[in-house]
Each structure stands twice: as structure tokens, then as C-alpha cells.
Short mmCIF file of C-alpha atoms in Angstrom, two decimals:
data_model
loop_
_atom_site.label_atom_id
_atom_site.label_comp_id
_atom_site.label_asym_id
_atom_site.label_seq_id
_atom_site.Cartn_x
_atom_site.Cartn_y
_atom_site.Cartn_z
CA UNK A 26 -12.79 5.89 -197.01
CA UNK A 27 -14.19 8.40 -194.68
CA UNK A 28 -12.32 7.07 -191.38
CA UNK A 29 -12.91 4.54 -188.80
CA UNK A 30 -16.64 4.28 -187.96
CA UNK A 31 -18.52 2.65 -185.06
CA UNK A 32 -21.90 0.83 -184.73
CA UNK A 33 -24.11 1.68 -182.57
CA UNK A 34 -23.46 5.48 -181.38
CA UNK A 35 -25.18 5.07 -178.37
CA UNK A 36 -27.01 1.80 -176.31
CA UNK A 37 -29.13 1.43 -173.85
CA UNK A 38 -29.74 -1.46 -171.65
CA UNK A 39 -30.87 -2.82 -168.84
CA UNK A 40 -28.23 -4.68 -165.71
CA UNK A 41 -27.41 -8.34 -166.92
CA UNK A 42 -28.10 -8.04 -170.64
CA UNK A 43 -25.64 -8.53 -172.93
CA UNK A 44 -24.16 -6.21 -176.08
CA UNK A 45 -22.15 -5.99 -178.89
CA UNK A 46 -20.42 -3.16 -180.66
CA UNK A 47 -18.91 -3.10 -183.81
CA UNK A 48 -16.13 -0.87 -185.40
CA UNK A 49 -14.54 -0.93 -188.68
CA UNK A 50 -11.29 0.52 -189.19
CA UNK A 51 -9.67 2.20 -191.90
CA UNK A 52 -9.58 0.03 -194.59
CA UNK A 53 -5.93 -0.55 -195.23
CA UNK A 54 -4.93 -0.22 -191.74
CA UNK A 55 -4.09 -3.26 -190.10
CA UNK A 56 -4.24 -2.63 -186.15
CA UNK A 57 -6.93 -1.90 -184.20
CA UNK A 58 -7.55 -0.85 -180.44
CA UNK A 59 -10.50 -0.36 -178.45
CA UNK A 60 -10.24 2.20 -174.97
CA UNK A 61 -13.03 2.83 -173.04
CA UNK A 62 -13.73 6.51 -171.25
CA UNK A 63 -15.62 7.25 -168.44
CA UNK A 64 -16.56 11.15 -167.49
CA UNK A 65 -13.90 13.41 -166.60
CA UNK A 66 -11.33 10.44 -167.93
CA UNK A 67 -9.30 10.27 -170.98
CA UNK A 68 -9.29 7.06 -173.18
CA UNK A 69 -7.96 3.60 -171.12
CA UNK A 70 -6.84 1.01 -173.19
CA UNK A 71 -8.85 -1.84 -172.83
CA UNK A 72 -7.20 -4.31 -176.37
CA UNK A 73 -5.21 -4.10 -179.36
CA UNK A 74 -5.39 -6.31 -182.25
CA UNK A 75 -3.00 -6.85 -185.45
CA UNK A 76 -4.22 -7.97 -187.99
CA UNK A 77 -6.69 -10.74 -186.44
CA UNK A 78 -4.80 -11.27 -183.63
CA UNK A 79 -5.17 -9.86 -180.27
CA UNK A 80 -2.00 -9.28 -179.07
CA UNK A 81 -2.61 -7.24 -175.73
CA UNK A 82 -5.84 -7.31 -173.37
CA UNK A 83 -5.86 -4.86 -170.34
CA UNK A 84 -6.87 -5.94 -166.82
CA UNK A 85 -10.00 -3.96 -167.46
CA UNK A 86 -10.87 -6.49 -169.67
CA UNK A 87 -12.55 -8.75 -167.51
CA UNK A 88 -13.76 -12.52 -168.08
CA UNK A 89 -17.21 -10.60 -168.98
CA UNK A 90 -15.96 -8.56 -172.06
CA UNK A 91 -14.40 -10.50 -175.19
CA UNK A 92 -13.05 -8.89 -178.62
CA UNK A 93 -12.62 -10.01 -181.89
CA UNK A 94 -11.06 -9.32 -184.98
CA UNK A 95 -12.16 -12.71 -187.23
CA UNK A 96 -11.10 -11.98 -190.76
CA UNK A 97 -8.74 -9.09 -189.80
CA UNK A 98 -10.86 -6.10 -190.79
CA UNK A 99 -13.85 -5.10 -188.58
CA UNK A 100 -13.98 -6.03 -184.97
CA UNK A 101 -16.93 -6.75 -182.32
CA UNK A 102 -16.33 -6.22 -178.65
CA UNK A 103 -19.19 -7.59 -176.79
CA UNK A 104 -19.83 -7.48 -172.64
CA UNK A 105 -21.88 -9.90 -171.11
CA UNK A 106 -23.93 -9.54 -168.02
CA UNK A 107 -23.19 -5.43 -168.22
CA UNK A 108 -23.21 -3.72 -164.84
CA UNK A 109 -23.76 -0.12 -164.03
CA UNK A 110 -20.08 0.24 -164.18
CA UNK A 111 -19.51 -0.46 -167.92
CA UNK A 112 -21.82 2.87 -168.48
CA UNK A 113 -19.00 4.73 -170.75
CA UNK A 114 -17.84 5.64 -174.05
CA UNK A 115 -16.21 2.68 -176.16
CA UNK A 116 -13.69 4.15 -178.66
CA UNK A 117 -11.98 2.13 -181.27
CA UNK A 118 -9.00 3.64 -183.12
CA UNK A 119 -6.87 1.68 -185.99
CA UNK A 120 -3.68 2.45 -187.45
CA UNK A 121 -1.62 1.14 -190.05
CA UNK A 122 2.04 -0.59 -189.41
CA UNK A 123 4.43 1.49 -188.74
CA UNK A 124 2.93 4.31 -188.11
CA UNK A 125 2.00 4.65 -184.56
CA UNK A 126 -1.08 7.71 -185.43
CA UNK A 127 -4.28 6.56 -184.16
CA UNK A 128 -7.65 7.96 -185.56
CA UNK A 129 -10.16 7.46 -183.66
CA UNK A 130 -14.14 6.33 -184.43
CA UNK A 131 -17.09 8.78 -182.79
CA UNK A 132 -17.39 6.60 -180.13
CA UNK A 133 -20.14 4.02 -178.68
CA UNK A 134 -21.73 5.58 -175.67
CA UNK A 135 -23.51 2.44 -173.38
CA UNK A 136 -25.79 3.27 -170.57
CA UNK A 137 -26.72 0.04 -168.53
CA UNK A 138 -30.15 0.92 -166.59
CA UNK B 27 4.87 2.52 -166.34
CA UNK B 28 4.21 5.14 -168.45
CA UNK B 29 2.04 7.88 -167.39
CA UNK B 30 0.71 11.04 -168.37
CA UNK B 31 -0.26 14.62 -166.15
CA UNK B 32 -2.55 16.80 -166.94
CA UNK B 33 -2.70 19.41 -164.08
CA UNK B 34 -5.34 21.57 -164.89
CA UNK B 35 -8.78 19.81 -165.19
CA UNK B 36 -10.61 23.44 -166.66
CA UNK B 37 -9.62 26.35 -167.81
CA UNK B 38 -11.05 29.46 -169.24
CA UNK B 39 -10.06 31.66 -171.47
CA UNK B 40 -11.12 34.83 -173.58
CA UNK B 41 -11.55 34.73 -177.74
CA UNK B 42 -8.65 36.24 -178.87
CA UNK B 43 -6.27 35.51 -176.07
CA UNK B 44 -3.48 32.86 -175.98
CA UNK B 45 -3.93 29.61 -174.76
CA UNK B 46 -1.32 27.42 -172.99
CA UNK B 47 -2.18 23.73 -171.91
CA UNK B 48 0.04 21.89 -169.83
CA UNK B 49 1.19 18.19 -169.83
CA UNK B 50 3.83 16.18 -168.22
CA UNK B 51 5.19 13.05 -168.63
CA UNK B 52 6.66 9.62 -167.15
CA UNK B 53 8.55 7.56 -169.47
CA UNK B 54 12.29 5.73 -169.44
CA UNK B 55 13.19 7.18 -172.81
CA UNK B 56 11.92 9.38 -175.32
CA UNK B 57 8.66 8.91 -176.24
CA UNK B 58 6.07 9.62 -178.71
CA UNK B 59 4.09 12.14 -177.57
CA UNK B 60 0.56 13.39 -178.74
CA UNK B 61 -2.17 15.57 -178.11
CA UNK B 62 -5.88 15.19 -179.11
CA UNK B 63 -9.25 17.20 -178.99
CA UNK B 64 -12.26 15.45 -178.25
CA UNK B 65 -15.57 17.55 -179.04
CA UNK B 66 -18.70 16.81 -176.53
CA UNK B 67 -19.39 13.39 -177.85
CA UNK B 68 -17.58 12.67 -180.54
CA UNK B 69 -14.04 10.92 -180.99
CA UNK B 70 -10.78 12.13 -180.39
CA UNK B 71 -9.16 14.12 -183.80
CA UNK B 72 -5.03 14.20 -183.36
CA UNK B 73 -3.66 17.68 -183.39
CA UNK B 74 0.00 17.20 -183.27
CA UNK B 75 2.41 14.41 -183.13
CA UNK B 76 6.39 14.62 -181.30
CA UNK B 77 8.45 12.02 -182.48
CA UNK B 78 11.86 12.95 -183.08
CA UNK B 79 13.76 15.87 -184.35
CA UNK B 80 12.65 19.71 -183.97
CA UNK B 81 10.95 20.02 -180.78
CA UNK B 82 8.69 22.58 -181.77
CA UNK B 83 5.49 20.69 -183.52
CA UNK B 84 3.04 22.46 -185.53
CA UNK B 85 -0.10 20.96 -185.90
CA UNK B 86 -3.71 21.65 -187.01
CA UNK B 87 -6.22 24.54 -186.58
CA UNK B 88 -3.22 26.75 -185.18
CA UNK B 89 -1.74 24.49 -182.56
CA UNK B 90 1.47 24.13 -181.45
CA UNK B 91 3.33 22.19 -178.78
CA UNK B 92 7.15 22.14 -177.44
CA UNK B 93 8.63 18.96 -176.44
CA UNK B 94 11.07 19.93 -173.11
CA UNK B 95 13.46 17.06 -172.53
CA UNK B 96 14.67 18.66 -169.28
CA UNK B 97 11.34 18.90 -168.27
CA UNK B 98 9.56 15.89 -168.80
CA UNK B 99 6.90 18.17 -170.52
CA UNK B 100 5.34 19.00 -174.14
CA UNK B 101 2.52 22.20 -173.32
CA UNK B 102 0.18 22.70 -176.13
CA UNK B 103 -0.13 25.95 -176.84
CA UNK B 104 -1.64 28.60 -179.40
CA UNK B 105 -1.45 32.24 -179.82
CA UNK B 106 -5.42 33.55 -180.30
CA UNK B 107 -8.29 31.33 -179.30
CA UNK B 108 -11.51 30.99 -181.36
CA UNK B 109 -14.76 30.18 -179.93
CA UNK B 110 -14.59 26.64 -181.52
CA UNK B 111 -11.85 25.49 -180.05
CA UNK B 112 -13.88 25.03 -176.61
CA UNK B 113 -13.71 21.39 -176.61
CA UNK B 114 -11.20 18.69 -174.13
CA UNK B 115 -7.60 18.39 -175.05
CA UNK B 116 -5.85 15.24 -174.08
CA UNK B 117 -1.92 14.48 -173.67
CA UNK B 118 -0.95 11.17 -174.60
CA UNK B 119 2.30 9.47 -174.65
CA UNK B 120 3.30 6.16 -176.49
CA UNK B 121 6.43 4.15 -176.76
CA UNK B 122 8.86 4.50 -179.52
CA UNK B 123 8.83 2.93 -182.58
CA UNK B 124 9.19 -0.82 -182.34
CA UNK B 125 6.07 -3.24 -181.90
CA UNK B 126 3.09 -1.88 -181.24
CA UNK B 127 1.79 1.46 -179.81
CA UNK B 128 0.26 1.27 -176.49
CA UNK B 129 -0.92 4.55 -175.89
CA UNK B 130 -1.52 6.18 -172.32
CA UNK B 131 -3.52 9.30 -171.92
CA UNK B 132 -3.85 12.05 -169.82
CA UNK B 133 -7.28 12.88 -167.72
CA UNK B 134 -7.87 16.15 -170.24
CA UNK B 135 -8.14 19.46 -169.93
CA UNK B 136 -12.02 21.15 -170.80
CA UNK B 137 -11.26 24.56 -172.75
CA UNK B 138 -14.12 27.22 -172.64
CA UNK B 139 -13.51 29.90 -174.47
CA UNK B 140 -16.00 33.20 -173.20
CA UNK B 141 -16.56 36.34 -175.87
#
């Protein structure tokens, strides 16, 4: 396994479409988190998953992004209606129970037009 | 709430010279503490981890970093620079062990190295 690994590296759209990334973990490693960075920021947290359960959602998270973890290995996180203001870099980083190290994907950089 | 500060946004130094990168923290207890380097668009690779025990963490590609109770700090720091380490450094700080591991970051420090 060569780490975790995220689909698409970059996206982009046009205000009001929708899109979905996808990010698949280290295989044995059984939590998952997505952060999203804007320029000059470091990482927020935007969910966290175990296993297929999301356990934690951020209040950046709004009613227009939605994350899932169905069969407890890869995830999707998909935004709806993007804005200019979801332009950023979506990281996902897993880890395996209970070790608290993250490793991080390369990132999913989304420009909405 | 926890939080993380990183008080220098950019900072320059020569190849060859030592580097010292500084990060402070706000947390109840003692907490995990970690930094990361993120090259221009890629992820973020962990350089060194503080969780208990010796305070003086060696990590990767040279790094080190002192975890200072007293001072609610843990500076990165390494003796010569190389031209590839020009890349951002983040802080981060996480709980302790014990559910899961929300983890805040800092805003990151951008390291360029000059010849």
C-alpha cells in the first residue's frame, strides 16, 4: 500500500454545480478525516469518520456538503451548489486505532468559476 | 478550545544555516503535539510527533523539536538547512490519547531557503 490517495487532484467547475471527491485510506486503517485549506491557512477540520461512521462534522460543514464512508473503507465527500468560497484544497488523512498519526493524501484542489 | 500559534508567517534563511520555527500552544493538559511539511501542492508528510516522555523529538530529514511545558511551546528546529527543505511547516496539536484525534493546526510558516 503506497498511502492514502485522493481522486481527482484538481476540479474545475462552474458556481452551482455539484462535485464529488473520493479518497481511500490506508488499507488497514480504520479512521478517516477530511480538512479543507484555503491559501495562507493550515488544514481545518471539516469530518471524521470510524469505521463507517461519522462521528464528528464541523460547522464548516454546511447543509451543502455531505460525507460518507458506506462500507468503511473509501469515502466520498461531495458539495452541492459549490460557491466561490469552497475554492480550496480538500485533504483527507486516515489513521489506524490507537494511534493518533495522520498521513495525509496529495490533496483535491477545487476551483469553482 | 484548543488552538495553535504560529507567529511567523515567512521566513528566510541561508543553505547551511540553522533554522528555528516557532509554535505555541493552547490546551488544558498535555497534548499531542505535531509538526508537518506541506510541499507546494502536495499533502502534508509528518516530521515529528510529542507525546509523552523525553521532550526532545527527533524526527525526519534532520528535524528536531523541544516540547517546553513552562512555555506552552514545542519550536521546530534544525541545525543546517538544505535547499529542499523550502516548503510550509505546520504546528498542530491534538488531544491525548482517548477517543478520537481531533487535530487543530497552526496557519504555517513558508521556509525559503536562498544559496
Amino acid at each position: 500500500d503506497t498511502g492514502v490517495s485522493q481522486d481527482p487532484r484538481h476540479k474545475i467547475t462552474k458556481r452551482g454545480q455539484n462535485v464529488t471527491f473520493r479518497c481511500d485510506p490506508i488499507s488497514e486503517h480504520n479512521r478517516l478525516y477530511w480538512y479543507r485549506q484555503t491559501l495562507g491557512q493550515g488544514p481545518e477540520f471539516l469530518t471524521y469518520f470510524q469505521n463507517e461512521a461519522q462521528l464528528e462534522k464541523s460547522r464548516l460543514l454546511s447543509d451543502r456538503f455531505s460525507a460518507e464512508r458506506p462500507k468503511g473503507s473509501f469515502s466520498t465527500l461531495e458539495i452541492q451548489r459549490t460557491e466561490q468560497g469552497d475554492s480550496a484544497m480538500y485533504l483527507c488523512a486516515s489513521s489506524i486505532q490507537p494511534d493518533n498519526e495522520q498521513f495525509f493524501g496529495p490533496g483535491t484542489r477545487l476551483t469553482v468559476l | 478550545a484548543q488552538s495553535v500559534t504560529q507567529p511567523d508567517i515567512h521566513i528566510t534563511v541561508s543553505e547551511g544555516a540553522s533554522l528555528e520555527l516557532r509554535c505555541n500552544y493552547s490546551y488544558g493538559a498535555t497534548p499531542y503535539l505535531f509538526w508537518y511539511v506541506q510541499s507546494p501542492g502536495q499533502g502534508l508528510q509528518l516530521l515529528l510527533k510529542y507525546f509523552s516522555g523525553d521532550t526532545l523529538v527527533q524526527g525526519i530529514k534532520g528535524f528536531e523539536a523541544e516540547f517546553k511545558r513552562s512555555q506552552s511551546s514545542f519550536n521546530l528546529r534544525k541545525p543546517s538547512v538544505h535547499w529542499s527543505d523550502a516548503a510550509e511547516y505546520f504546528c498542530a496539536v491534538g488531544p491525548p490519547s482517548g477517543g478520537y484525534q481531533k487535530v487543530t493546526f497552526g496557519t504555517g510558516t513558508k521556509l525559503q531557503v536562498i544559496p
